[in-house]
């Protein structure tokens, strides 16, 4: 059966599909607010260091596992070593935790599309607009539901390929637009302060939390430690060069995140003087900051911000949908494999699950804002459990399983089927020692902090 597994028609096809899953709200919405919050340049430095070390190690491992076994995460781990079957199960929980809140943010994006398309640019630029919106009980849930339905309709009628094709045109367009908006931002008076904050590492801003935040973001943004890259790898052709593909996905994903930050973080300095409060906005940062930019955007006396804003949010929606499709797809195939429901039934049940849990998360900003778990609101709590707890655990066991039981040779062989594996030594040390030790420390830290055992 595995022999008949579809493969991507070319290496670039694989890179695009994996990048379509990787590039999404993680890059555009999550990365900038973390960079703003966790010290700017120092966060970027830590993130990039982690990307070329830990990120590379994990991604090449996952894709190689997938291509070697031709299976998705749950079965792949079982096949490699029976005792590690639970890693696949653990990894499978992650997309179920992420997808509901991912869709809540997707709903916010739709709300902003509507705001710009209907010309409410100035209203959207007000400080109170965003809070006024998310604290309402009903409206955010409606947009969230629209986003969920959009995603599941695509999956049910099976036009993912079409969407991916469209996004290979729209993604570059999004990149161009981000570059244009960034240039506009960093040439505003006062922006240089922000560019410095964003790009120059200030070591006095460094803390363990910076590393924790950067690592969680790395997993999230590169769709690691949740089985997705294993599944993607299982579709990759044996002739393709694995190492080059991994490098390309990483570079692409990081470049988009960096650019998105360059568009958002300096603007915080332009419009709010870079105050601590403004930098600490968290999940709302993109939605509060960008409309202010669009409101001020004109060429001569012609205001172009409304059109640019509408176009921008539409493209963001596309990037978000390609990622949410891959999340939903993963959940669906897990149910198909595990409980043997039909695709249709699985899709409907996952959709219903997302609608219920997502609605509760959305209400967490309004009527349910009294619900705080470990001092976190609902959305932040879901985000914390997946990115700071489950993903490190999955990553630790992946390293141990391959490093000490299955042995790294399996990965070398797979990578060397086509092309060289230049970083072999480095990879091995990373996989067997550095990555697991760092991950364990970080995990202990994250849990201790959340439980209030330590304070930073
Ligand atoms: N990596 C995606 C992003 O950056 C999020 C995602 C995670 C998508 C896991 C699919 C699977 O937005």
PDB file of C-alpha atoms in Angstrom, residues 51-348:
ATOM      1  CA  UNK A  51      16.770  27.570  13.777  1.00  0.00           C
ATOM      2  CA  UNK A  52      20.095  26.538  12.261  1.00  0.00           C
ATOM      3  CA  UNK A  53      20.894  24.077  15.061  1.00  0.00           C
ATOM      4  CA  UNK A  54      17.856  22.602  16.779  1.00  0.00           C
ATOM      5  CA  UNK A  55      15.437  23.405  13.960  1.00  0.00           C
ATOM      6  CA  UNK A  56      17.685  21.863  11.340  1.00  0.00           C
ATOM      7  CA  UNK A  57      18.294  18.753  13.418  1.00  0.00           C
ATOM      8  CA  UNK A  58      14.635  18.128  14.131  1.00  0.00           C
ATOM      9  CA  UNK A  59      13.372  18.916  10.672  1.00  0.00           C
ATOM     10  CA  UNK A  60      15.868  16.730   8.871  1.00  0.00           C
ATOM     11  CA  UNK A  61      15.116  13.924  11.347  1.00  0.00           C
ATOM     12  CA  UNK A  62      11.360  14.154  10.916  1.00  0.00           C
ATOM     13  CA  UNK A  63      11.413  14.378   7.134  1.00  0.00           C
ATOM     14  CA  UNK A  64      13.898  11.505   6.924  1.00  0.00           C
ATOM     15  CA  UNK A  65      11.737   9.358   9.246  1.00  0.00           C
ATOM     16  CA  UNK A  66       8.750  10.065   7.019  1.00  0.00           C
ATOM     17  CA  UNK A  67      10.514   9.319   3.779  1.00  0.00           C
ATOM     18  CA  UNK A  68      12.210   6.236   5.142  1.00  0.00           C
ATOM     19  CA  UNK A  69       9.055   4.638   6.512  1.00  0.00           C
ATOM     20  CA  UNK A  70       6.552   6.073   4.054  1.00  0.00           C
ATOM     21  CA  UNK A  71       4.176   6.399   7.004  1.00  0.00           C
ATOM     22  CA  UNK A  72       2.595   9.120   9.081  1.00  0.00           C
ATOM     23  CA  UNK A  73       3.831   9.847  12.610  1.00  0.00           C
ATOM     24  CA  UNK A  74       1.876   7.294  14.641  1.00  0.00           C
ATOM     25  CA  UNK A  75       2.782   4.323  12.447  1.00  0.00           C
ATOM     26  CA  UNK A  76       6.267   5.597  11.654  1.00  0.00           C
ATOM     27  CA  UNK A  77       7.493   5.536  15.249  1.00  0.00           C
ATOM     28  CA  UNK A  78       5.943   2.118  15.794  1.00  0.00           C
ATOM     29  CA  UNK A  79       7.742   0.765  12.775  1.00  0.00           C
ATOM     30  CA  UNK A  80      11.105   2.221  13.818  1.00  0.00           C
ATOM     31  CA  UNK A  81      10.908   0.922  17.364  1.00  0.00           C
ATOM     32  CA  UNK A  82       7.829  -0.578  19.008  1.00  0.00           C
ATOM     33  CA  UNK A  83       8.691   0.962  22.369  1.00  0.00           C
ATOM     34  CA  UNK A  84       8.529   4.442  20.902  1.00  0.00           C
ATOM     35  CA  UNK A  85       5.064   4.152  19.420  1.00  0.00           C
ATOM     36  CA  UNK A  86       3.789   6.482  22.129  1.00  0.00           C
ATOM     37  CA  UNK A  87       5.829   9.371  20.644  1.00  0.00           C
ATOM     38  CA  UNK A  88       3.665   9.265  17.561  1.00  0.00           C
ATOM     39  CA  UNK A  89       0.548   9.312  19.718  1.00  0.00           C
ATOM     40  CA  UNK A  90       1.830  12.238  21.725  1.00  0.00           C
ATOM     41  CA  UNK A  91       2.748  14.153  18.591  1.00  0.00           C
ATOM     42  CA  UNK A  92      -0.767  13.565  17.291  1.00  0.00           C
ATOM     43  CA  UNK A  93      -2.324  15.427  20.193  1.00  0.00           C
ATOM     44  CA  UNK A  94      -0.538  18.652  19.270  1.00  0.00           C
ATOM     45  CA  UNK A  95      -2.473  19.607  16.121  1.00  0.00           C
ATOM     46  CA  UNK A  96      -5.736  19.031  18.012  1.00  0.00           C
ATOM     47  CA  UNK A  97      -4.665  21.610  20.575  1.00  0.00           C
ATOM     48  CA  UNK A  98      -3.402  24.139  18.063  1.00  0.00           C
ATOM     49  CA  UNK A  99      -6.137  24.049  15.459  1.00  0.00           C
ATOM     50  CA  UNK A 100      -9.003  25.573  17.498  1.00  0.00           C
ATOM     51  CA  UNK A 101      -7.112  28.657  18.559  1.00  0.00           C
ATOM     52  CA  UNK A 102      -5.409  28.953  15.171  1.00  0.00           C
ATOM     53  CA  UNK A 103      -8.878  29.319  13.682  1.00  0.00           C
ATOM     54  CA  UNK A 104      -9.837  31.936  16.275  1.00  0.00           C
ATOM     55  CA  UNK A 105      -6.971  34.116  15.029  1.00  0.00           C
ATOM     56  CA  UNK A 106      -8.008  33.290  11.459  1.00  0.00           C
ATOM     57  CA  UNK A 107     -11.394  34.762  12.352  1.00  0.00           C
ATOM     58  CA  UNK A 108      -9.743  37.982  13.537  1.00  0.00           C
ATOM     59  CA  UNK A 109      -8.032  38.238  10.140  1.00  0.00           C
ATOM     60  CA  UNK A 110     -11.392  37.965   8.368  1.00  0.00           C
ATOM     61  CA  UNK A 111     -12.817  40.697  10.608  1.00  0.00           C
ATOM     62  CA  UNK A 112      -9.991  43.013   9.547  1.00  0.00           C
ATOM     63  CA  UNK A 113     -10.509  42.197   5.874  1.00  0.00           C
ATOM     64  CA  UNK A 114     -14.130  43.277   6.260  1.00  0.00           C
ATOM     65  CA  UNK A 115     -13.097  46.412   8.148  1.00  0.00           C
ATOM     66  CA  UNK A 116     -10.739  47.531   5.371  1.00  0.00           C
ATOM     67  CA  UNK A 117     -12.947  46.482   2.482  1.00  0.00           C
ATOM     68  CA  UNK A 118     -15.775  48.537   3.957  1.00  0.00           C
ATOM     69  CA  UNK A 119     -13.450  51.503   4.424  1.00  0.00           C
ATOM     70  CA  UNK A 120     -13.393  51.600   8.213  1.00  0.00           C
ATOM     71  CA  UNK A 121      -9.677  52.292   8.162  1.00  0.00           C
ATOM     72  CA  UNK A 122      -9.654  55.066  10.760  1.00  0.00           C
ATOM     73  CA  UNK A 123     -11.945  53.208  13.092  1.00  0.00           C
ATOM     74  CA  UNK A 124      -9.720  50.125  12.903  1.00  0.00           C
ATOM     75  CA  UNK A 125      -6.691  52.238  13.770  1.00  0.00           C
ATOM     76  CA  UNK A 126      -8.165  53.285  17.109  1.00  0.00           C
ATOM     77  CA  UNK A 127      -6.580  51.743  20.179  1.00  0.00           C
ATOM     78  CA  UNK A 128      -9.900  50.479  21.436  1.00  0.00           C
ATOM     79  CA  UNK A 129     -11.045  48.865  18.194  1.00  0.00           C
ATOM     80  CA  UNK A 130      -9.390  45.516  18.680  1.00  0.00           C
ATOM     81  CA  UNK A 131     -10.329  45.102  22.327  1.00  0.00           C
ATOM     82  CA  UNK A 132     -13.843  46.272  21.577  1.00  0.00           C
ATOM     83  CA  UNK A 133     -14.049  43.517  18.996  1.00  0.00           C
ATOM     84  CA  UNK A 134     -12.575  40.514  20.783  1.00  0.00           C
ATOM     85  CA  UNK A 135     -14.367  41.138  24.050  1.00  0.00           C
ATOM     86  CA  UNK A 136     -17.737  40.792  22.357  1.00  0.00           C
ATOM     87  CA  UNK A 137     -19.471  37.476  22.842  1.00  0.00           C
ATOM     88  CA  UNK A 138     -20.897  36.869  19.393  1.00  0.00           C
ATOM     89  CA  UNK A 139     -19.066  38.674  16.596  1.00  0.00           C
ATOM     90  CA  UNK A 140     -15.629  37.048  16.983  1.00  0.00           C
ATOM     91  CA  UNK A 141     -17.304  33.647  17.051  1.00  0.00           C
ATOM     92  CA  UNK A 142     -19.082  34.369  13.783  1.00  0.00           C
ATOM     93  CA  UNK A 143     -15.826  35.235  11.975  1.00  0.00           C
ATOM     94  CA  UNK A 144     -14.118  32.304  13.605  1.00  0.00           C
ATOM     95  CA  UNK A 145     -16.874  30.006  12.336  1.00  0.00           C
ATOM     96  CA  UNK A 146     -16.503  31.460   8.842  1.00  0.00           C
ATOM     97  CA  UNK A 147     -12.783  30.655   8.941  1.00  0.00           C
ATOM     98  CA  UNK A 148     -13.407  27.105  10.171  1.00  0.00           C
ATOM     99  CA  UNK A 149     -16.010  26.471   7.498  1.00  0.00           C
ATOM    100  CA  UNK A 150     -13.715  27.854   4.818  1.00  0.00           C
ATOM    101  CA  UNK A 151     -11.017  25.437   5.908  1.00  0.00           C
ATOM    102  CA  UNK A 152     -13.254  22.410   6.157  1.00  0.00           C
ATOM    103  CA  UNK A 153     -15.052  23.068   2.884  1.00  0.00           C
ATOM    104  CA  UNK A 154     -11.684  23.080   1.156  1.00  0.00           C
ATOM    105  CA  UNK A 155     -10.785  19.798   2.820  1.00  0.00           C
ATOM    106  CA  UNK A 156     -14.170  18.151   2.215  1.00  0.00           C
ATOM    107  CA  UNK A 157     -14.408  19.017  -1.461  1.00  0.00           C
ATOM    108  CA  UNK A 158     -10.750  18.144  -1.811  1.00  0.00           C
ATOM    109  CA  UNK A 159      -9.351  21.201  -3.558  1.00  0.00           C
ATOM    110  CA  UNK A 160      -6.263  21.536  -1.380  1.00  0.00           C
ATOM    111  CA  UNK A 161      -4.062  21.201  -4.439  1.00  0.00           C
ATOM    112  CA  UNK A 162      -5.824  24.142  -6.057  1.00  0.00           C
ATOM    113  CA  UNK A 163      -5.424  26.240  -2.950  1.00  0.00           C
ATOM    114  CA  UNK A 164      -1.750  25.358  -2.795  1.00  0.00           C
ATOM    115  CA  UNK A 165      -1.341  26.335  -6.451  1.00  0.00           C
ATOM    116  CA  UNK A 166      -3.062  29.637  -5.810  1.00  0.00           C
ATOM    117  CA  UNK A 167      -0.902  30.229  -2.794  1.00  0.00           C
ATOM    118  CA  UNK A 168       2.286  29.685  -4.767  1.00  0.00           C
ATOM    119  CA  UNK A 169       1.233  32.827  -6.621  1.00  0.00           C
ATOM    120  CA  UNK A 170      -0.196  34.670  -3.637  1.00  0.00           C
ATOM    121  CA  UNK A 171       2.645  33.958  -1.214  1.00  0.00           C
ATOM    122  CA  UNK A 172       5.232  35.813  -3.304  1.00  0.00           C
ATOM    123  CA  UNK A 173       2.718  38.628  -3.592  1.00  0.00           C
ATOM    124  CA  UNK A 174       2.402  38.672   0.181  1.00  0.00           C
ATOM    125  CA  UNK A 175       6.187  38.837   0.503  1.00  0.00           C
ATOM    126  CA  UNK A 176       6.329  41.796  -1.872  1.00  0.00           C
ATOM    127  CA  UNK A 177       3.615  43.570   0.068  1.00  0.00           C
ATOM    128  CA  UNK A 178       5.375  42.927   3.372  1.00  0.00           C
ATOM    129  CA  UNK A 179       8.597  44.374   1.934  1.00  0.00           C
ATOM    130  CA  UNK A 180       6.756  47.471   0.722  1.00  0.00           C
ATOM    131  CA  UNK A 181       5.004  47.972   4.052  1.00  0.00           C
ATOM    132  CA  UNK A 182       8.280  47.428   5.955  1.00  0.00           C
ATOM    133  CA  UNK A 183      10.032  50.058   3.851  1.00  0.00           C
ATOM    134  CA  UNK A 184       7.186  52.448   4.496  1.00  0.00           C
ATOM    135  CA  UNK A 185       7.401  51.785   8.233  1.00  0.00           C
ATOM    136  CA  UNK A 186      11.100  52.070   8.726  1.00  0.00           C
ATOM    137  CA  UNK A 187      11.197  55.372   6.888  1.00  0.00           C
ATOM    138  CA  UNK A 188       8.701  56.982   9.295  1.00  0.00           C
ATOM    139  CA  UNK A 189      10.090  59.449  11.832  1.00  0.00           C
ATOM    140  CA  UNK A 190      11.088  57.640  15.011  1.00  0.00           C
ATOM    141  CA  UNK A 191      11.257  54.233  13.353  1.00  0.00           C
ATOM    142  CA  UNK A 192      15.042  53.921  13.581  1.00  0.00           C
ATOM    143  CA  UNK A 193      14.804  53.480  17.338  1.00  0.00           C
ATOM    144  CA  UNK A 194      12.568  50.508  16.649  1.00  0.00           C
ATOM    145  CA  UNK A 195      14.774  49.055  13.930  1.00  0.00           C
ATOM    146  CA  UNK A 196      17.672  49.178  16.381  1.00  0.00           C
ATOM    147  CA  UNK A 197      15.616  47.513  19.087  1.00  0.00           C
ATOM    148  CA  UNK A 198      14.572  44.849  16.616  1.00  0.00           C
ATOM    149  CA  UNK A 199      17.896  44.109  15.006  1.00  0.00           C
ATOM    150  CA  UNK A 200      20.638  44.895  17.504  1.00  0.00           C
ATOM    151  CA  UNK A 201      20.885  42.324  20.290  1.00  0.00           C
ATOM    152  CA  UNK A 202      20.930  43.885  23.723  1.00  0.00           C
ATOM    153  CA  UNK A 203      22.291  41.215  26.023  1.00  0.00           C
ATOM    154  CA  UNK A 204      20.790  42.817  29.087  1.00  0.00           C
ATOM    155  CA  UNK A 205      17.402  41.760  27.698  1.00  0.00           C
ATOM    156  CA  UNK A 206      18.435  38.120  27.699  1.00  0.00           C
ATOM    157  CA  UNK A 207      16.738  35.634  29.993  1.00  0.00           C
ATOM    158  CA  UNK A 208      15.793  31.973  29.981  1.00  0.00           C
ATOM    159  CA  UNK A 209      12.322  33.071  28.971  1.00  0.00           C
ATOM    160  CA  UNK A 210      13.801  34.432  25.752  1.00  0.00           C
ATOM    161  CA  UNK A 211      15.121  30.977  24.894  1.00  0.00           C
ATOM    162  CA  UNK A 212      11.882  29.324  25.887  1.00  0.00           C
ATOM    163  CA  UNK A 213       9.800  31.685  23.792  1.00  0.00           C
ATOM    164  CA  UNK A 214      12.145  31.364  20.815  1.00  0.00           C
ATOM    165  CA  UNK A 215      12.112  27.604  21.000  1.00  0.00           C
ATOM    166  CA  UNK A 216       8.347  27.313  21.239  1.00  0.00           C
ATOM    167  CA  UNK A 217       8.112  29.639  18.273  1.00  0.00           C
ATOM    168  CA  UNK A 218      10.562  27.539  16.299  1.00  0.00           C
ATOM    169  CA  UNK A 219       8.439  24.420  16.741  1.00  0.00           C
ATOM    170  CA  UNK A 220       5.271  26.251  15.938  1.00  0.00           C
ATOM    171  CA  UNK A 221       6.540  28.142  12.949  1.00  0.00           C
ATOM    172  CA  UNK A 222       8.296  25.241  11.279  1.00  0.00           C
ATOM    173  CA  UNK A 223       5.442  22.836  12.057  1.00  0.00           C
ATOM    174  CA  UNK A 224       7.855  20.610  14.019  1.00  0.00           C
ATOM    175  CA  UNK A 225       7.308  18.111  16.838  1.00  0.00           C
ATOM    176  CA  UNK A 226       3.747  17.301  15.860  1.00  0.00           C
ATOM    177  CA  UNK A 227       4.213  14.720  13.162  1.00  0.00           C
ATOM    178  CA  UNK A 228       3.411  17.018  10.264  1.00  0.00           C
ATOM    179  CA  UNK A 229       6.893  16.994   8.760  1.00  0.00           C
ATOM    180  CA  UNK A 230       6.957  13.196   9.085  1.00  0.00           C
ATOM    181  CA  UNK A 231       3.809  12.992   7.004  1.00  0.00           C
ATOM    182  CA  UNK A 232       5.207  15.456   4.479  1.00  0.00           C
ATOM    183  CA  UNK A 233       8.428  13.477   4.329  1.00  0.00           C
ATOM    184  CA  UNK A 234       6.460  10.328   3.557  1.00  0.00           C
ATOM    185  CA  UNK A 235       5.301  11.981   0.365  1.00  0.00           C
ATOM    186  CA  UNK A 236       8.785  13.078  -0.663  1.00  0.00           C
ATOM    187  CA  UNK A 237      10.511  11.335  -3.537  1.00  0.00           C
ATOM    188  CA  UNK A 238      13.609   9.270  -2.898  1.00  0.00           C
ATOM    189  CA  UNK A 239      15.484  11.122  -5.660  1.00  0.00           C
ATOM    190  CA  UNK A 240      15.153  14.490  -3.997  1.00  0.00           C
ATOM    191  CA  UNK A 241      17.882  16.096  -1.985  1.00  0.00           C
ATOM    192  CA  UNK A 242      16.634  16.111   1.568  1.00  0.00           C
ATOM    193  CA  UNK A 243      19.221  18.339   3.150  1.00  0.00           C
ATOM    194  CA  UNK A 244      18.877  21.121   0.591  1.00  0.00           C
ATOM    195  CA  UNK A 245      15.101  21.020   0.939  1.00  0.00           C
ATOM    196  CA  UNK A 246      15.303  21.371   4.703  1.00  0.00           C
ATOM    197  CA  UNK A 247      17.659  24.318   4.437  1.00  0.00           C
ATOM    198  CA  UNK A 248      15.375  26.004   1.927  1.00  0.00           C
ATOM    199  CA  UNK A 249      12.257  25.589   4.019  1.00  0.00           C
ATOM    200  CA  UNK A 250      14.083  26.965   7.048  1.00  0.00           C
ATOM    201  CA  UNK A 251      15.452  29.977   5.234  1.00  0.00           C
ATOM    202  CA  UNK A 252      12.127  30.756   3.637  1.00  0.00           C
ATOM    203  CA  UNK A 253      10.211  30.429   6.878  1.00  0.00           C
ATOM    204  CA  UNK A 254      12.657  32.491   8.923  1.00  0.00           C
ATOM    205  CA  UNK A 255      12.960  35.194   6.277  1.00  0.00           C
ATOM    206  CA  UNK A 256       9.208  35.756   6.230  1.00  0.00           C
ATOM    207  CA  UNK A 257       9.044  35.901  10.010  1.00  0.00           C
ATOM    208  CA  UNK A 258      11.910  38.387  10.146  1.00  0.00           C
ATOM    209  CA  UNK A 259      10.291  40.597   7.533  1.00  0.00           C
ATOM    210  CA  UNK A 260       6.949  40.505   9.298  1.00  0.00           C
ATOM    211  CA  UNK A 261       8.659  41.682  12.457  1.00  0.00           C
ATOM    212  CA  UNK A 262      10.406  44.440  10.570  1.00  0.00           C
ATOM    213  CA  UNK A 263       7.033  45.696   9.490  1.00  0.00           C
ATOM    214  CA  UNK A 264       5.440  45.541  12.921  1.00  0.00           C
ATOM    215  CA  UNK A 265       8.044  46.145  15.651  1.00  0.00           C
ATOM    216  CA  UNK A 266       9.456  49.474  14.429  1.00  0.00           C
ATOM    217  CA  UNK A 267       5.894  50.700  13.980  1.00  0.00           C
ATOM    218  CA  UNK A 268       5.337  50.229  17.680  1.00  0.00           C
ATOM    219  CA  UNK A 269       8.031  52.858  18.173  1.00  0.00           C
ATOM    220  CA  UNK A 270       6.553  55.162  15.544  1.00  0.00           C
ATOM    221  CA  UNK A 271       3.050  55.118  16.971  1.00  0.00           C
ATOM    222  CA  UNK A 272       3.542  54.373  20.641  1.00  0.00           C
ATOM    223  CA  UNK A 273       7.116  55.499  21.277  1.00  0.00           C
ATOM    224  CA  UNK A 274       8.204  51.925  22.016  1.00  0.00           C
ATOM    225  CA  UNK A 275       6.738  51.982  25.519  1.00  0.00           C
ATOM    226  CA  UNK A 276       6.956  48.786  27.484  1.00  0.00           C
ATOM    227  CA  UNK A 277       3.193  48.495  27.505  1.00  0.00           C
ATOM    228  CA  UNK A 278       2.970  48.811  23.724  1.00  0.00           C
ATOM    229  CA  UNK A 279       5.708  46.214  23.193  1.00  0.00           C
ATOM    230  CA  UNK A 280       4.010  43.790  25.555  1.00  0.00           C
ATOM    231  CA  UNK A 281       0.720  43.666  23.709  1.00  0.00           C
ATOM    232  CA  UNK A 282       1.025  39.937  23.004  1.00  0.00           C
ATOM    233  CA  UNK A 283      -1.436  38.288  20.613  1.00  0.00           C
ATOM    234  CA  UNK A 284      -3.109  41.576  19.743  1.00  0.00           C
ATOM    235  CA  UNK A 285       0.047  43.316  18.515  1.00  0.00           C
ATOM    236  CA  UNK A 286      -0.366  42.798  14.779  1.00  0.00           C
ATOM    237  CA  UNK A 287      -4.027  43.784  14.877  1.00  0.00           C
ATOM    238  CA  UNK A 288      -3.439  46.938  16.893  1.00  0.00           C
ATOM    239  CA  UNK A 289      -0.326  48.130  15.073  1.00  0.00           C
ATOM    240  CA  UNK A 290      -0.901  47.482  11.381  1.00  0.00           C
ATOM    241  CA  UNK A 291      -4.133  49.481  11.019  1.00  0.00           C
ATOM    242  CA  UNK A 292      -2.281  52.533  12.336  1.00  0.00           C
ATOM    243  CA  UNK A 293       0.258  52.110   9.545  1.00  0.00           C
ATOM    244  CA  UNK A 294      -2.447  51.737   6.943  1.00  0.00           C
ATOM    245  CA  UNK A 295      -4.273  54.782   8.215  1.00  0.00           C
ATOM    246  CA  UNK A 296      -1.160  56.862   7.596  1.00  0.00           C
ATOM    247  CA  UNK A 297      -0.258  55.414   4.246  1.00  0.00           C
ATOM    248  CA  UNK A 298      -0.559  57.725   1.271  1.00  0.00           C
ATOM    249  CA  UNK A 299       1.294  58.714  -1.868  1.00  0.00           C
ATOM    250  CA  UNK A 300       1.212  62.507  -2.073  1.00  0.00           C
ATOM    251  CA  UNK A 301      -2.339  63.364  -1.194  1.00  0.00           C
ATOM    252  CA  UNK A 302      -3.807  60.064  -2.318  1.00  0.00           C
ATOM    253  CA  UNK A 303      -4.621  57.737   0.557  1.00  0.00           C
ATOM    254  CA  UNK A 304      -3.669  54.176  -0.359  1.00  0.00           C
ATOM    255  CA  UNK A 305      -3.773  52.586   3.090  1.00  0.00           C
ATOM    256  CA  UNK A 306      -7.288  51.221   2.813  1.00  0.00           C
ATOM    257  CA  UNK A 307      -6.542  49.327  -0.391  1.00  0.00           C
ATOM    258  CA  UNK A 308      -3.153  48.134   0.832  1.00  0.00           C
ATOM    259  CA  UNK A 309      -4.681  47.100   4.158  1.00  0.00           C
ATOM    260  CA  UNK A 310      -7.478  45.143   2.501  1.00  0.00           C
ATOM    261  CA  UNK A 311      -5.017  43.444   0.133  1.00  0.00           C
ATOM    262  CA  UNK A 312      -2.659  42.646   2.958  1.00  0.00           C
ATOM    263  CA  UNK A 313      -5.240  40.983   5.177  1.00  0.00           C
ATOM    264  CA  UNK A 314      -6.623  38.987   2.229  1.00  0.00           C
ATOM    265  CA  UNK A 315      -3.148  37.606   1.559  1.00  0.00           C
ATOM    266  CA  UNK A 316      -2.655  36.867   5.250  1.00  0.00           C
ATOM    267  CA  UNK A 317      -5.918  34.941   5.128  1.00  0.00           C
ATOM    268  CA  UNK A 318      -4.524  32.819   2.317  1.00  0.00           C
ATOM    269  CA  UNK A 319      -1.354  32.041   4.224  1.00  0.00           C
ATOM    270  CA  UNK A 320      -3.465  31.201   7.277  1.00  0.00           C
ATOM    271  CA  UNK A 321      -5.808  28.945   5.313  1.00  0.00           C
ATOM    272  CA  UNK A 322      -2.980  26.891   3.787  1.00  0.00           C
ATOM    273  CA  UNK A 323      -1.698  26.264   7.305  1.00  0.00           C
ATOM    274  CA  UNK A 324      -5.090  25.534   8.830  1.00  0.00           C
ATOM    275  CA  UNK A 325      -5.784  23.074   6.006  1.00  0.00           C
ATOM    276  CA  UNK A 326      -2.635  21.188   6.877  1.00  0.00           C
ATOM    277  CA  UNK A 327      -3.604  21.211  10.557  1.00  0.00           C
ATOM    278  CA  UNK A 328      -7.125  19.965   9.849  1.00  0.00           C
ATOM    279  CA  UNK A 329      -5.832  17.399   7.361  1.00  0.00           C
ATOM    280  CA  UNK A 330      -3.485  16.047   9.992  1.00  0.00           C
ATOM    281  CA  UNK A 331      -6.226  15.715  12.596  1.00  0.00           C
ATOM    282  CA  UNK A 332      -8.497  14.036  10.039  1.00  0.00           C
ATOM    283  CA  UNK A 333      -5.917  11.511   8.938  1.00  0.00           C
ATOM    284  CA  UNK A 334      -5.115  10.695  12.548  1.00  0.00           C
ATOM    285  CA  UNK A 335      -8.761   9.812  13.171  1.00  0.00           C
ATOM    286  CA  UNK A 336      -9.006   7.876   9.898  1.00  0.00           C
ATOM    287  CA  UNK A 337      -5.957   5.813  10.862  1.00  0.00           C
ATOM    288  CA  UNK A 338      -6.717   5.389  14.546  1.00  0.00           C
ATOM    289  CA  UNK A 339     -10.440   4.899  14.828  1.00  0.00           C
ATOM    290  CA  UNK A 340     -11.045   3.992  11.193  1.00  0.00           C
ATOM    291  CA  UNK A 341     -13.754   6.544  10.547  1.00  0.00           C
ATOM    292  CA  UNK A 342     -14.278   7.603   6.948  1.00  0.00           C
ATOM    293  CA  UNK A 343     -12.593  10.804   5.798  1.00  0.00           C
ATOM    294  CA  UNK A 344     -15.910  12.571   5.618  1.00  0.00           C
ATOM    295  CA  UNK A 345     -16.997  11.527   9.073  1.00  0.00           C
ATOM    296  CA  UNK A 346     -13.596  12.408  10.529  1.00  0.00           C
ATOM    297  CA  UNK A 347     -13.646  15.824   8.886  1.00  0.00           C
ATOM    298  CA  UNK A 348     -17.116  16.595  10.204  1.00  0.00           C
TER     299      UNK A 348
END
